Coordinates of C-alpha atoms in Angstrom, one line a residue:
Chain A
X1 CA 11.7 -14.3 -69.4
X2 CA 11.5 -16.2 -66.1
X3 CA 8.1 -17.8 -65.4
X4 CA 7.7 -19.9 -62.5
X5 CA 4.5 -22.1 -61.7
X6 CA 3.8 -22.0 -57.6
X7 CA 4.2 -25.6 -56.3
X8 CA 2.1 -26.2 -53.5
X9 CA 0.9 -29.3 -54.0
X10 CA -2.5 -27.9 -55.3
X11 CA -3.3 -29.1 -58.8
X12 CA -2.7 -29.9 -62.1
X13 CA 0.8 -28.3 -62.7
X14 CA 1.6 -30.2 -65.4
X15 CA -1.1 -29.1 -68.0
X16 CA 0.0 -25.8 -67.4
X17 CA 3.6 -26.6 -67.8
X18 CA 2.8 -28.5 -71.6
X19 CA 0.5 -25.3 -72.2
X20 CA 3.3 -23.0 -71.9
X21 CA 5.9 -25.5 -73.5
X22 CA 4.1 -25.3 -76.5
X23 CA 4.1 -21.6 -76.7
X24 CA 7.7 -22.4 -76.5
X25 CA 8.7 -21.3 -72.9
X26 CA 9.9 -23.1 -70.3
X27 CA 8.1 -22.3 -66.8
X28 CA 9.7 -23.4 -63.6
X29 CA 7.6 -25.2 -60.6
X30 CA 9.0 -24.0 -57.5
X31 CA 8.2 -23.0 -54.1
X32 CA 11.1 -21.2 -53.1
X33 CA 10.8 -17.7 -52.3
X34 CA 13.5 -16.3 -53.3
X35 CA 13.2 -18.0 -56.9
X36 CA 9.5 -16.8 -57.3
X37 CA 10.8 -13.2 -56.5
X38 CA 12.8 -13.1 -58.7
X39 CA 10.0 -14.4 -61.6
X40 CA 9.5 -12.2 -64.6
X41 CA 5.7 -13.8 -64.5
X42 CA 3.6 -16.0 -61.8
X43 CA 1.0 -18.4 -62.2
X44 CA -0.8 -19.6 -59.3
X45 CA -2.9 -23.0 -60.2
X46 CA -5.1 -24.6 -58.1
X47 CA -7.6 -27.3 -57.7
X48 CA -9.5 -29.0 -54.7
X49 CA -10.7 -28.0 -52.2
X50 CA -10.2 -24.3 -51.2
X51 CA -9.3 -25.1 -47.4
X52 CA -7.2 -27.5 -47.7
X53 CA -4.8 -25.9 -50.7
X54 CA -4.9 -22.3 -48.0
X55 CA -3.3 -24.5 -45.7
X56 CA -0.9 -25.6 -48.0
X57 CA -0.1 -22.1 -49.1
X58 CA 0.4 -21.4 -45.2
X59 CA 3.0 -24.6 -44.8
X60 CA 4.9 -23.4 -47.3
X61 CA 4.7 -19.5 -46.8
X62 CA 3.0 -18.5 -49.7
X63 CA 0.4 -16.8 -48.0
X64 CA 2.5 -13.8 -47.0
X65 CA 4.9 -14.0 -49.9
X66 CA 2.2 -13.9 -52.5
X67 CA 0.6 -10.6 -51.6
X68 CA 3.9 -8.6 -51.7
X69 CA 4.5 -10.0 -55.5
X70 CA 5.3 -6.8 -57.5
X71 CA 5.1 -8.6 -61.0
X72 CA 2.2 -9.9 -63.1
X73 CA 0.5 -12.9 -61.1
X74 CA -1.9 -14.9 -63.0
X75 CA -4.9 -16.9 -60.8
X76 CA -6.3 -20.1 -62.5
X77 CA -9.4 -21.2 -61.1
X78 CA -8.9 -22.2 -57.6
X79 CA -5.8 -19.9 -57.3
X80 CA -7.9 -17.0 -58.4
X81 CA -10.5 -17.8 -55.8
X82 CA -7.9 -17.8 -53.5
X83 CA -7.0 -14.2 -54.4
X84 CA -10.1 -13.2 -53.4
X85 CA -11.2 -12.1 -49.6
X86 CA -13.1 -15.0 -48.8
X87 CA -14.5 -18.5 -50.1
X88 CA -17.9 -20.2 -49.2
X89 CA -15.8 -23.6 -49.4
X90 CA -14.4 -24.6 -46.1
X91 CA -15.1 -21.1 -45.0
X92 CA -11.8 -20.1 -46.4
X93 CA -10.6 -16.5 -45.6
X94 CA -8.6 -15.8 -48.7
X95 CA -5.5 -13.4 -49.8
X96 CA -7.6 -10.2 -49.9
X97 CA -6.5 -9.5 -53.3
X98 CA -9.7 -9.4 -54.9
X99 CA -12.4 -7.6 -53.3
X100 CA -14.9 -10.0 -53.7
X101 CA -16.8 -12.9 -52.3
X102 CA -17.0 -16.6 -53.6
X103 CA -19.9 -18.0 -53.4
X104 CA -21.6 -22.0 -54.3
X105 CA -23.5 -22.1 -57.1
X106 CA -27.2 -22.9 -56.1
X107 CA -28.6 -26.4 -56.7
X108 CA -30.7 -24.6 -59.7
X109 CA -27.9 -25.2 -61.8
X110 CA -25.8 -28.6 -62.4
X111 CA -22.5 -28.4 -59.7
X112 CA -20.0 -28.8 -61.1
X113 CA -20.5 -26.9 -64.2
X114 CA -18.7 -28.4 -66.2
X115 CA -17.6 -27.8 -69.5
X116 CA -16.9 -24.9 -72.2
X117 CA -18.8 -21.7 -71.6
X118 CA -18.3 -18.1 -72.9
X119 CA -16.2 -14.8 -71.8
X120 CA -18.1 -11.5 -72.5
X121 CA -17.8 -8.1 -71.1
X122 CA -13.9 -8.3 -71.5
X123 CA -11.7 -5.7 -70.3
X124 CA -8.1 -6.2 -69.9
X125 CA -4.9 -6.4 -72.1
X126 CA -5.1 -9.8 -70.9
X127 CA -7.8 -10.4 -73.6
X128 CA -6.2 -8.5 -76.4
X129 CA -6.9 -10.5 -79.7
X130 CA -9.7 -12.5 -77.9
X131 CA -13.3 -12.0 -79.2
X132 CA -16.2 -11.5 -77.3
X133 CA -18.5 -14.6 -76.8
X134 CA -15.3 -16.7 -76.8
X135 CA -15.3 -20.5 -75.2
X136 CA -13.5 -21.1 -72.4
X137 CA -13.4 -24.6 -70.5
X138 CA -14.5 -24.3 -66.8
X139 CA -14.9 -26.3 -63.9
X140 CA -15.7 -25.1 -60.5
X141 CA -18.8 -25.3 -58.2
X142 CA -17.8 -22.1 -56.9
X143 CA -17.9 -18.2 -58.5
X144 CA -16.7 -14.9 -58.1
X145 CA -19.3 -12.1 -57.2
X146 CA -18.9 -9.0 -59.5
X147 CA -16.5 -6.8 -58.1
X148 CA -15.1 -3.3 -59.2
X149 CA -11.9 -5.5 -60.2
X150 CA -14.3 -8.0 -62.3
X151 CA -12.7 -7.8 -66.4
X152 CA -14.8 -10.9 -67.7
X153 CA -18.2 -12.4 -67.4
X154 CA -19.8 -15.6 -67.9
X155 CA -23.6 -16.9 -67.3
X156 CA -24.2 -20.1 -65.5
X157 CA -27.5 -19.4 -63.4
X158 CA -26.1 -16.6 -62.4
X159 CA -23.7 -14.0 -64.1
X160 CA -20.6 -13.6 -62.0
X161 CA -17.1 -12.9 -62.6
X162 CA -15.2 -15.2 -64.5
X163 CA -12.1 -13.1 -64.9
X164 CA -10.3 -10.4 -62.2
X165 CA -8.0 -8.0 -62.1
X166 CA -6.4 -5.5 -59.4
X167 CA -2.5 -4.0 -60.0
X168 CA -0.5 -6.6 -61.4
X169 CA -3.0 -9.5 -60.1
X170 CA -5.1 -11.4 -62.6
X171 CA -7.6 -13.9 -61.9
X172 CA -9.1 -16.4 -64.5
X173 CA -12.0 -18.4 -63.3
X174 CA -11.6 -20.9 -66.9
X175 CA -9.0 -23.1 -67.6
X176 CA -6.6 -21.4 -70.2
X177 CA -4.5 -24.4 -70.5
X178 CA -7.2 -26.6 -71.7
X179 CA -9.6 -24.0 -73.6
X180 CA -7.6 -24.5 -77.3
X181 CA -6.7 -21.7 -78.9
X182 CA -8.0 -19.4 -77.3
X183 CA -6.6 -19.9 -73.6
X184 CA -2.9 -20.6 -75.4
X185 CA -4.1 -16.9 -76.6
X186 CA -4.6 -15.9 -73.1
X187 CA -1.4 -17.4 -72.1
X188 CA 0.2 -15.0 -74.3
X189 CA -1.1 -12.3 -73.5
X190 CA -0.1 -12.6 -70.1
X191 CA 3.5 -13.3 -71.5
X192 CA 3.6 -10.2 -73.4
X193 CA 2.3 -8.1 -70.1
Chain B
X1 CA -24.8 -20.7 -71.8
X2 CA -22.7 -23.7 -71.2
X3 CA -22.4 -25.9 -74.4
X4 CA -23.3 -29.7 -74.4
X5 CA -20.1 -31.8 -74.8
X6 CA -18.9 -34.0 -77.7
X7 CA -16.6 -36.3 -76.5
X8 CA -14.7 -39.0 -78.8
X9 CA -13.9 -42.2 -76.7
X10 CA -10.7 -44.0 -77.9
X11 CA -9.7 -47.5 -76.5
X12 CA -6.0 -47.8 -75.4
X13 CA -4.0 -50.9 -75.2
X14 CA -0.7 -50.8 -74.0
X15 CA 0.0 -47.2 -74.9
X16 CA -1.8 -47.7 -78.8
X17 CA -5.7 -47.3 -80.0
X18 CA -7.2 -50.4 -80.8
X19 CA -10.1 -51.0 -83.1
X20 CA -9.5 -49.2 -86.3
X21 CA -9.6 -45.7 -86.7
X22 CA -10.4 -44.8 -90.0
X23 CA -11.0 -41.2 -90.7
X24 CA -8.7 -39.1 -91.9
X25 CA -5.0 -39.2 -93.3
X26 CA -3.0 -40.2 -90.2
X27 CA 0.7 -41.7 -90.7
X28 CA -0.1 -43.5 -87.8
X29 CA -3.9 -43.9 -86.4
X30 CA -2.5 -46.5 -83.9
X31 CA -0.9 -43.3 -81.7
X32 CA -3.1 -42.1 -79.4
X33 CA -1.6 -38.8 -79.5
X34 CA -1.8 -37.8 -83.1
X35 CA -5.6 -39.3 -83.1
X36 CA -6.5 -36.7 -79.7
X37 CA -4.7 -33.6 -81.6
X38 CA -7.0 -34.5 -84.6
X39 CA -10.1 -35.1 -82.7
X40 CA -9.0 -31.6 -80.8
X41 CA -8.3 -29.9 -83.8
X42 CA -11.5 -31.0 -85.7
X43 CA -13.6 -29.6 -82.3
X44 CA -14.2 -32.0 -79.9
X45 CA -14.6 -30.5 -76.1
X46 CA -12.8 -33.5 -74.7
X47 CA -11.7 -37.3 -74.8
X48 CA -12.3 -40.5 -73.1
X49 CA -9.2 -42.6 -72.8
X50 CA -9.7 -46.5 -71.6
X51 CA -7.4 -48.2 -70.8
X52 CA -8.2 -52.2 -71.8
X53 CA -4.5 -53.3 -70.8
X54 CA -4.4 -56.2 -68.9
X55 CA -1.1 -56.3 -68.1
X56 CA 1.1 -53.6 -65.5
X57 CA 3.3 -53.3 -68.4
X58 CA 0.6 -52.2 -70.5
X59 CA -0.3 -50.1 -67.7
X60 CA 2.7 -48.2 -67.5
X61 CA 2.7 -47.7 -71.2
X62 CA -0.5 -46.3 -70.8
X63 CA 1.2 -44.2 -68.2
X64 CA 3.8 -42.6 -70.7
X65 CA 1.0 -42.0 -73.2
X66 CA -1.2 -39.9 -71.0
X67 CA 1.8 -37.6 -70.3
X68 CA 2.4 -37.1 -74.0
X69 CA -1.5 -36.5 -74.8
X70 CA -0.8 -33.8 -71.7
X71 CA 2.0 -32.0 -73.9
X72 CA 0.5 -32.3 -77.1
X73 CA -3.4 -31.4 -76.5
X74 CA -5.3 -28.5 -75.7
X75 CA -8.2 -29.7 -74.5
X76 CA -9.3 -31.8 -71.0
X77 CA -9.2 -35.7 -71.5
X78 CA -10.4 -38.2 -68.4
X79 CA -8.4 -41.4 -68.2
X80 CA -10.6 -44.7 -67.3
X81 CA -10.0 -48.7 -67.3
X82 CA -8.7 -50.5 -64.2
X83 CA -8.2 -47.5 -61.5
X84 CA -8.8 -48.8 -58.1
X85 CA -6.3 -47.2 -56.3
X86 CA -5.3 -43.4 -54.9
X87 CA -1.6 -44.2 -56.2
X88 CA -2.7 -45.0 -59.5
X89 CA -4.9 -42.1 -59.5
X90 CA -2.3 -39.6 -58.2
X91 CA 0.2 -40.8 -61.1
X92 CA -2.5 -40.8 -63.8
X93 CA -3.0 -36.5 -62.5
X94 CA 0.5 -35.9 -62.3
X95 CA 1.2 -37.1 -65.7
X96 CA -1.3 -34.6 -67.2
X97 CA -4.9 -36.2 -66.7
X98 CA -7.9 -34.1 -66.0
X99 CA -10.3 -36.6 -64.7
X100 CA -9.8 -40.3 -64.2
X101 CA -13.3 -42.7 -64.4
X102 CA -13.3 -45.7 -62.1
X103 CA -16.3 -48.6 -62.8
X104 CA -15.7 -51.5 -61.0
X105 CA -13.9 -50.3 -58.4
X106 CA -16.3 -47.9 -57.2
X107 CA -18.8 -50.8 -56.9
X108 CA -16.8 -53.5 -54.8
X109 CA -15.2 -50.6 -52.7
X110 CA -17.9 -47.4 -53.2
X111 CA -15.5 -45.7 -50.1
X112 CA -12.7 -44.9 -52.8
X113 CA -15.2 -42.5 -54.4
X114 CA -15.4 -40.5 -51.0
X115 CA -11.0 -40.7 -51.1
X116 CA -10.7 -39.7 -54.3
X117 CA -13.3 -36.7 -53.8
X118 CA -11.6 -35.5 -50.5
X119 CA -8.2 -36.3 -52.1
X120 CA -8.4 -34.6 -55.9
X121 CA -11.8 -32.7 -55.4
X122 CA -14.9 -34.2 -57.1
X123 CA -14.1 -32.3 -60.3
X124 CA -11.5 -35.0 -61.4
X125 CA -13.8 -37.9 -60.3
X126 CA -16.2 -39.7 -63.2
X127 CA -18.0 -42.2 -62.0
X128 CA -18.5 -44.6 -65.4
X129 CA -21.7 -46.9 -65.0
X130 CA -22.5 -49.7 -67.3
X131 CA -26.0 -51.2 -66.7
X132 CA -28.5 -52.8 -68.8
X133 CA -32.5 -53.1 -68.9
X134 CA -33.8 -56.1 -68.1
X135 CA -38.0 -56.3 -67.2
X136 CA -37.8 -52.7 -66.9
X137 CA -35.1 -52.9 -64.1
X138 CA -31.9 -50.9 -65.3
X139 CA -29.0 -53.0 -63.2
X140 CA -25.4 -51.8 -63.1
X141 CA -23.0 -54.5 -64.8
X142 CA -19.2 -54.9 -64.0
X143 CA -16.0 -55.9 -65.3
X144 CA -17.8 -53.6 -69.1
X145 CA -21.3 -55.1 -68.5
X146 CA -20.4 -58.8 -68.4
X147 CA -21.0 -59.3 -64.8
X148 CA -24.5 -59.0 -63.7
X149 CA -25.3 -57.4 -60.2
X150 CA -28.8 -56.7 -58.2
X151 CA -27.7 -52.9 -57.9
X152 CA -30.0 -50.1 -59.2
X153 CA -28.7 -47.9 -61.5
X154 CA -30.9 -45.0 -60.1
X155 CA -29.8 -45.9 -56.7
X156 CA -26.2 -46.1 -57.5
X157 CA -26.6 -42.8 -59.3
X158 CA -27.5 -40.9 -55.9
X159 CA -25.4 -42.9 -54.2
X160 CA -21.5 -42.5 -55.6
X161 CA -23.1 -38.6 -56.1
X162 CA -23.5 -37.9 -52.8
X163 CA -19.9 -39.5 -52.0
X164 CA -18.5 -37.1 -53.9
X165 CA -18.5 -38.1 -57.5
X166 CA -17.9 -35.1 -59.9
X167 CA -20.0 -36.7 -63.1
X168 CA -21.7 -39.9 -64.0
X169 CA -20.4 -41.3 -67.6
X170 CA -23.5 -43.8 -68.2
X171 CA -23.3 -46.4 -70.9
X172 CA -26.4 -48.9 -71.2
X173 CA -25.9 -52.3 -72.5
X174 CA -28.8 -52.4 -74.1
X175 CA -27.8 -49.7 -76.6
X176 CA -24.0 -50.5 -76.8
X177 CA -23.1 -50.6 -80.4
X178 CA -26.4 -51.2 -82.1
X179 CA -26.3 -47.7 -83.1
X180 CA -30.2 -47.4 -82.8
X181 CA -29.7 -44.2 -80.3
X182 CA -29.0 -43.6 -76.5
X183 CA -31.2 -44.8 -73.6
X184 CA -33.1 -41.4 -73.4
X185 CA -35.6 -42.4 -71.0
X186 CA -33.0 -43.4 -68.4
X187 CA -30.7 -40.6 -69.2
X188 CA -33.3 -38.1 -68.9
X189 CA -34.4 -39.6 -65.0
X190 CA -30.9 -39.7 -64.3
X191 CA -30.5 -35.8 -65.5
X192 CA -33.6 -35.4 -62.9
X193 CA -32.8 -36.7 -60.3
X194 CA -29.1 -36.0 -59.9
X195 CA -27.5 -32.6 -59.5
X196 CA -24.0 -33.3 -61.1
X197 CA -23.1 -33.9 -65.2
X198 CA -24.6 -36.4 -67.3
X199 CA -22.4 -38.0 -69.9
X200 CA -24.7 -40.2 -72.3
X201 CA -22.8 -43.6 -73.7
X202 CA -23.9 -46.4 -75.8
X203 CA -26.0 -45.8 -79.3
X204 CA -24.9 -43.0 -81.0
X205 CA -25.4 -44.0 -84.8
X206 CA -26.7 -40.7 -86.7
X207 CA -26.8 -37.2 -86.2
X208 CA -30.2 -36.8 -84.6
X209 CA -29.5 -39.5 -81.8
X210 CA -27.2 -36.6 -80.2
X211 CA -30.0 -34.5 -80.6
X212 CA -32.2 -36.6 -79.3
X213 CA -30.1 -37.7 -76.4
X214 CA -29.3 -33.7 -75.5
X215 CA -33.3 -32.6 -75.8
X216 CA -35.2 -35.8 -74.9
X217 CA -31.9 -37.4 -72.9
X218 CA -31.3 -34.4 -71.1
X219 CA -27.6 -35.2 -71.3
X220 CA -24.7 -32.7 -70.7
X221 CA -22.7 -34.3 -72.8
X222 CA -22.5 -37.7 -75.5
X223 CA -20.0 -40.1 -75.9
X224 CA -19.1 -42.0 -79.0
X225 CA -16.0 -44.1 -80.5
X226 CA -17.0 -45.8 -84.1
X227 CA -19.0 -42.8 -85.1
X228 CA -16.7 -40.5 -85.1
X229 CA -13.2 -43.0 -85.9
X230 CA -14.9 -44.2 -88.7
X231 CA -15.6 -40.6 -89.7
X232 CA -19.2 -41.6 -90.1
X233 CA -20.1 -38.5 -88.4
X234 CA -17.9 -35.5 -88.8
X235 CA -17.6 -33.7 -85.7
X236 CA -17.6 -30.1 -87.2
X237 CA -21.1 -31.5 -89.2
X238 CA -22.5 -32.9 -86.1
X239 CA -22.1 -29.8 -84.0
X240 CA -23.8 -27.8 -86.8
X241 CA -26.9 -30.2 -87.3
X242 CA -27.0 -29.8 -83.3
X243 CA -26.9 -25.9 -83.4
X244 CA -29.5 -26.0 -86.1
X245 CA -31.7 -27.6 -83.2
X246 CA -31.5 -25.2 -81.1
X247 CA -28.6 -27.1 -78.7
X248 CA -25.6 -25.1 -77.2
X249 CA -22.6 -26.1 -78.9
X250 CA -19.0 -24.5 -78.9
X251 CA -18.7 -24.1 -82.4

């Protein structure tokens, strides 16, 4: 099993490296194209700001090179917003993967949200063993509109999609790596795809 | 719903907890590490780390231990104490840190808010505020509340919020380990009148002051440190006394 983590320079890398360490794998940072071709598994982190990680992706060619992946490519937060056709945040015109919108959350709610919310309405392998109602931590000041692709939901003002899926791309809106149990669960899962 | 926080606060001095821990069979409740996967595995939502080194070697211990709380624990932790600087900031991350809280820092210099915010994005960014109540003036307080200033807590809310600040962590010195209950009245205008997360600090002595500081308060989330290390409240009690009430909790 060859996971690599994309190194753009976007985001806490290490969490997700120690997350997967103590599932007892080793994943691989890299940017090099060839290298994360050759991956059994992806992950795609992100934080910031949506903008200025694209450009990032640009200078180093991931832009093109992600949408041609052919194995299972896990989104976390940022990087799954980044799937999507377009972010609010910078005006960002994303990847195209998703077909969906992300959108602020309005001032009716706290921004950030911040903290551990729950997952319902969960459809995917990606969940297997995962219960319904299940905390995940989260934090973002931007969400997914539903979408056909949508496989999890969460409530925060207003319900949008906190998980995607389309082919062999996956998109979680929560922080696996930091949500306990259950996100090392997740991490599994996506293992065992 | 989103849940209201419970977040253990655990002083670090080069690299070890200081004040005793007391609460459960650790070989070694000096390591920070052991004491975070405890606090993680009993249910807290996530840690405060603050750094009270006073030395750069101490520093750089602290350094190394946030890297091995990073392998070892499962849930977000926010590093504080001494940060007035993008480097140090950008080390603290890359070793593992979710958020870092500057104090100080963000007073004499409130610009490195807007740096950090642009640099990291505001979701890393705390801004920790100690102030105290004095005529019925609540003035922020430096260097942990021993410096005076004429700066108004409500003020400098708004303020480091609109530079960018991802959450307020606000501790009143008036409240500070007397264990009589947070300042709900100046949590709950701050809750108002801000748009970002709340973290209450300063009080917490039973049960019903973190219900009190979540419903009357308004807080997203409570901090405490001798509470919980002396195991005076259990976390997995506390989060059931607050779900009787009615408050979100991940239980």
């Amino acid at each position: 099993m060859k996971l690599v983590i994309l190194n753009y320079g976007a985001g806490n890398i290490k969490s997700i490296q120690f997350a997967f360490n103590r599932l007892g794998l080793d994943a691989v940072l890299s940017n090099n194209p060839e290298e994360i071709s050759a991956a059994d598994k992806i992950i795609f982190p992100g934080v910031g700001e949506a903008s200025t990680a694209m450009n990032k992706l640009k200078e180093s060619g991931l832009d093109r090179l992600i949408p041609n992946l052919n194995q299972p490519v896990l989104g976390i937060c940022l990087g799954m917003q980044l799937l999507c056709n377009s972010t609010e945040e910078g005006h960002t015109k994303g990847l195209g993967i998703f077909n969906t919108v992300v959108k602020r959350f309005s001032n009716d709610v706290k921004v950030p949200q911040m903290g551990w919310n729950v997952i319902k309405n969960l459809k995917s392998d990606l969940f297997s063993g995962i219960k319904e109602n299940e905390y995940m931590y989260l934090v973002h000041s931007y969400y997914a509109e539903h979408c056909a692709e949508t496989i999890a939901t969460t409530d925060y003002g207003v319900n949008y999609a906190s998980a995607l899926q389309h082919k062999n791309f996956y998109g979680v809106q929560f922080h696996p790596e930091k949500s306990s149990l259950a996100g090392a669960k997740l991490l599994q899962n996506f293992i065992e795809l | 719903m989103l849940t209201k926080r419970i977040i253990p606060c655990l002083d670090i001095k080069n690299g070890r907890t200081v004040k005793g821990v007391n609460f459960i069979d650790l070989r070694d409740a000096g390591n920070p590490v052991e004491l975070a996967k405890q606090y993680a595995n009993m249910g807290a939502d996530e840690l405060v780390f603050l750094d009270i080194s006073a030395t750069l070697e101490g520093r750089a211990t602290t350094l190394e231990m946030v890297l091995h709380v990073a392998e070892q624990v499962n849930i977000p932790f926010t590093v504080g104490g001494g940060i007035s600087s993008i480097e140090h900031v950008d080390a603290l991350l890359q070793c593992g840190a979710d958020k870092i809280s500057i104090n100080s820092s963000a007073v004499k210099r409130p610009e490195l808010v807007n740096e950090l915010a642009e640099k990291f994005g505001s979701q890393c960014v705390v801004v920790a505020i100690d102030a105290k109540e004095v005529n019925g003036q609540w003035k922020v307080h430096l260097a942990g509340g021993s410096i005076p200033t004429d700066i108004d807590l409500f003020e400098w809310a708004k303020e480091v919020e609109q530079r960018g600040a991802g959450e307020i962590l606000f501790t009143s010195m008036n409240h500070d380990g007397t264990k009589n209950g947070f300042a709900n009245k100046a949590l709950a205008k701050l809750s108002e009148t801000l748009n970002i997360p709340i973290i209450a600090s300063g009080g917490a002595g039973t049960m019903q002051h973190f219900v009190d500081t979540f419903k009357d308060g308004k807080a997203d989330a409570a901090l405490a440190a001798s509470v919980f290390h002396f195991g005076e409240i259990p976390i997995p009690e506390l989060k059931k006394e607050l779900k009787k009430h009615h408050i979100e909790v991940r239980l």
